Steps between C-alpha positions, in 0.01 A plus 500: 500500500644843405584725793275773364200261517569435867546871568181585311304241701628651825407851380147387411462343844636819654240700308225278641634533854518880468144513372376291792690720746320809365174349628640542852612856430867402465679642196858381456557716192254735331390336173731212587251242376514646151879530503544135602256370240634715217860404579401132497327554165811660351714209621261254333428712191699290251315184614150640441340356183556734206133584443445584866828691521411708194154577635623591849779715357259688275262569790783629719645725228158647413423559868832678554445704184162617628648599835774699328244670273280591797803640682669688217200616293233552766717567803354214703672429830627139482622305802772316311601292802149351511456398137620147574202438729228452240315167540743384770211410731362267231843346433551445873164323513600277208827414673308421818254284307790300354558355849187289448743251346651442845171393656496123533788274396671421175309177456171691465573566134546125438168394643241387248240764429215265424260521213480856365178695453475587130260655251262783586494391862878525530512840333217629718677361808819687413314827445289463814792392719716794394207740521377407847841465662647785298253745651701461821843369400529706181783402265636229730197283415607485136833349604343257747258363242721551194794316654272214600370470143856528363602190696318290238631676191598848380199729515298533182331809362150415632640436847686832496190682374291353783763613752515846345126559484422341836724750676440811291120473527525505881588869466132563423394453862771375740549742792853362549634565151757770429251651255245551779764662718585746225135574428414552867776760516383681187125477577465473879122562494417213264227255604661156514166319532400618153843413359458149641145466365619577147857368506445151645237389243718645224798301629295179500393574143865538405564152643213354298626680191853364557381141545282505188759678284792275599295184441407630154848614396711221651479125544491474878469121511855449624551843660520471878311747712509587868295270720295673767543200729580548871854364451590739220344794682664428835810719469347799317196506729723475808714787367188705426378443857837611638497811281152590626610444861790740458295750298211531743658415835878491528625764252193701389720789394666297223357439154449154354810524279718590799359214709565248223855633464602401852250225579591247230874501578415475872274198442767340281763542771262373769420188295871413478607578857374167644784335304751722672670837443773347284244348259307826488812704432604255228167534320500879525858512369413273209190708422705821511772371269278322245133605503544872564747562213266300276237772558716747305254530210192594702701724734651691205160543334327627813779742593517638146121530478506691830756742357282548192193567716689756707633672190164517325303618803763766573503622141119513474472688829769747395348556156134537598526662842212471745261768377350326196179295532425232241121478552267754661275208600583131539203298374458173311629641168812642662549176694479290183745725314741486794470122533570440131794742503665332801451151355644615166804647676544171691496308172795705372699438816399750769384364835138600576612675819656767279176570316294488820735738682518742208120494465447569869740793490291667227158462667304677773274221625194569712242277667406186306757582232762349730324162493470508121865600469600222742328232295643645178849476648449144631355378170786664310743322730327162458489514120826690455713266711364196318594633158793732580836339414670696780242444772609337824331168424643472148849609609485231769384232258776599259769498768380182670379282213671652196185606314517831312278779627411581140396137445263539795374828360415349161308214660314737732383755244170323432439451871581867569257612230218282636563601861526866397152476347367371831683775686345769279154362577588487869614864494173606340302306760709629793463862387120455479498333845699783656 
């Protein structure tokens, strides 16, 4: 193993440790998480697959170019020491989630998996499993279920599409999703009960649409799906219960992403300690030197996408100022136009959070408009992340399972169009209800 791989693994682990320490109010080095992760990425840069390396490099260069333009042309004040911190909280969560591999023993992967669930039932099981557990565990559910499916054979396109859509559609209603956290900040007076009444049925329709479409487009006879049996659900349900315990009782001040970041490594360590400290240390060392450097592709993509997001948001804010208002009133027509614009921007590579944040900064929302805006933002997030090649879910699938984000985009275009039609109808109905 090259020395730089070992050093990079240690730096990635150090980034995770620093992120966890910030939850206690301890900061070893301002922006140290970003510095550690970026330095590890640079050490591993030559080993990143060419396509991923090219994409990550382009994102980083464009993001830096936008920051320079905002600074030189518009006089924006840039905190240059902080530009390495974009998306570090997501990367730290992904690193924490990787410790799932330490739960149990090495023989677990050799145990027979039994007869797989295939066909429509298997596809529906994958979507439903990811959707239900993903509402709480977010992106970590995709890895739990995806890795289990990958034990049989490399994941196929229909399996990846079910994983993608099961998670992304949870943004329509889950109170624990990052999208809901963003929306609650931008529209604090929204009525969640109405969001739930519209978003949950729409999410279930997206699951039905996914099951029917995949069974029509692909031969699912031999494609394994996720079984919703008690045995297969044991670990993810137990983790979801632990996350809820920490969220509501033990650490109510922390968000779901932060809890997952420290909880999964803690559970992994606790599951190994009965075999002794030496065994535990050995497994952590092996994980640090092998598994963490292997995450170089997804880490590079997320860090570069974070730099792009920072650059674009800074440039837009500097160019437009804060005095301009996009719409005098935010009704169903304005909501539909905004939704379509954000989804279109996601399809060309911008994360929906950019469009949502820019939209919010150009509106003066009053009364029920906040609820309509909130659902517009959540629906844009749900559809945009499914189809966007640079969304968190597609970057993760690309980094973890080697599938191109643009491949996912092409296969999701029809789904996005159908779901967008349902969203437009939902926006019209919600506006009338309000």
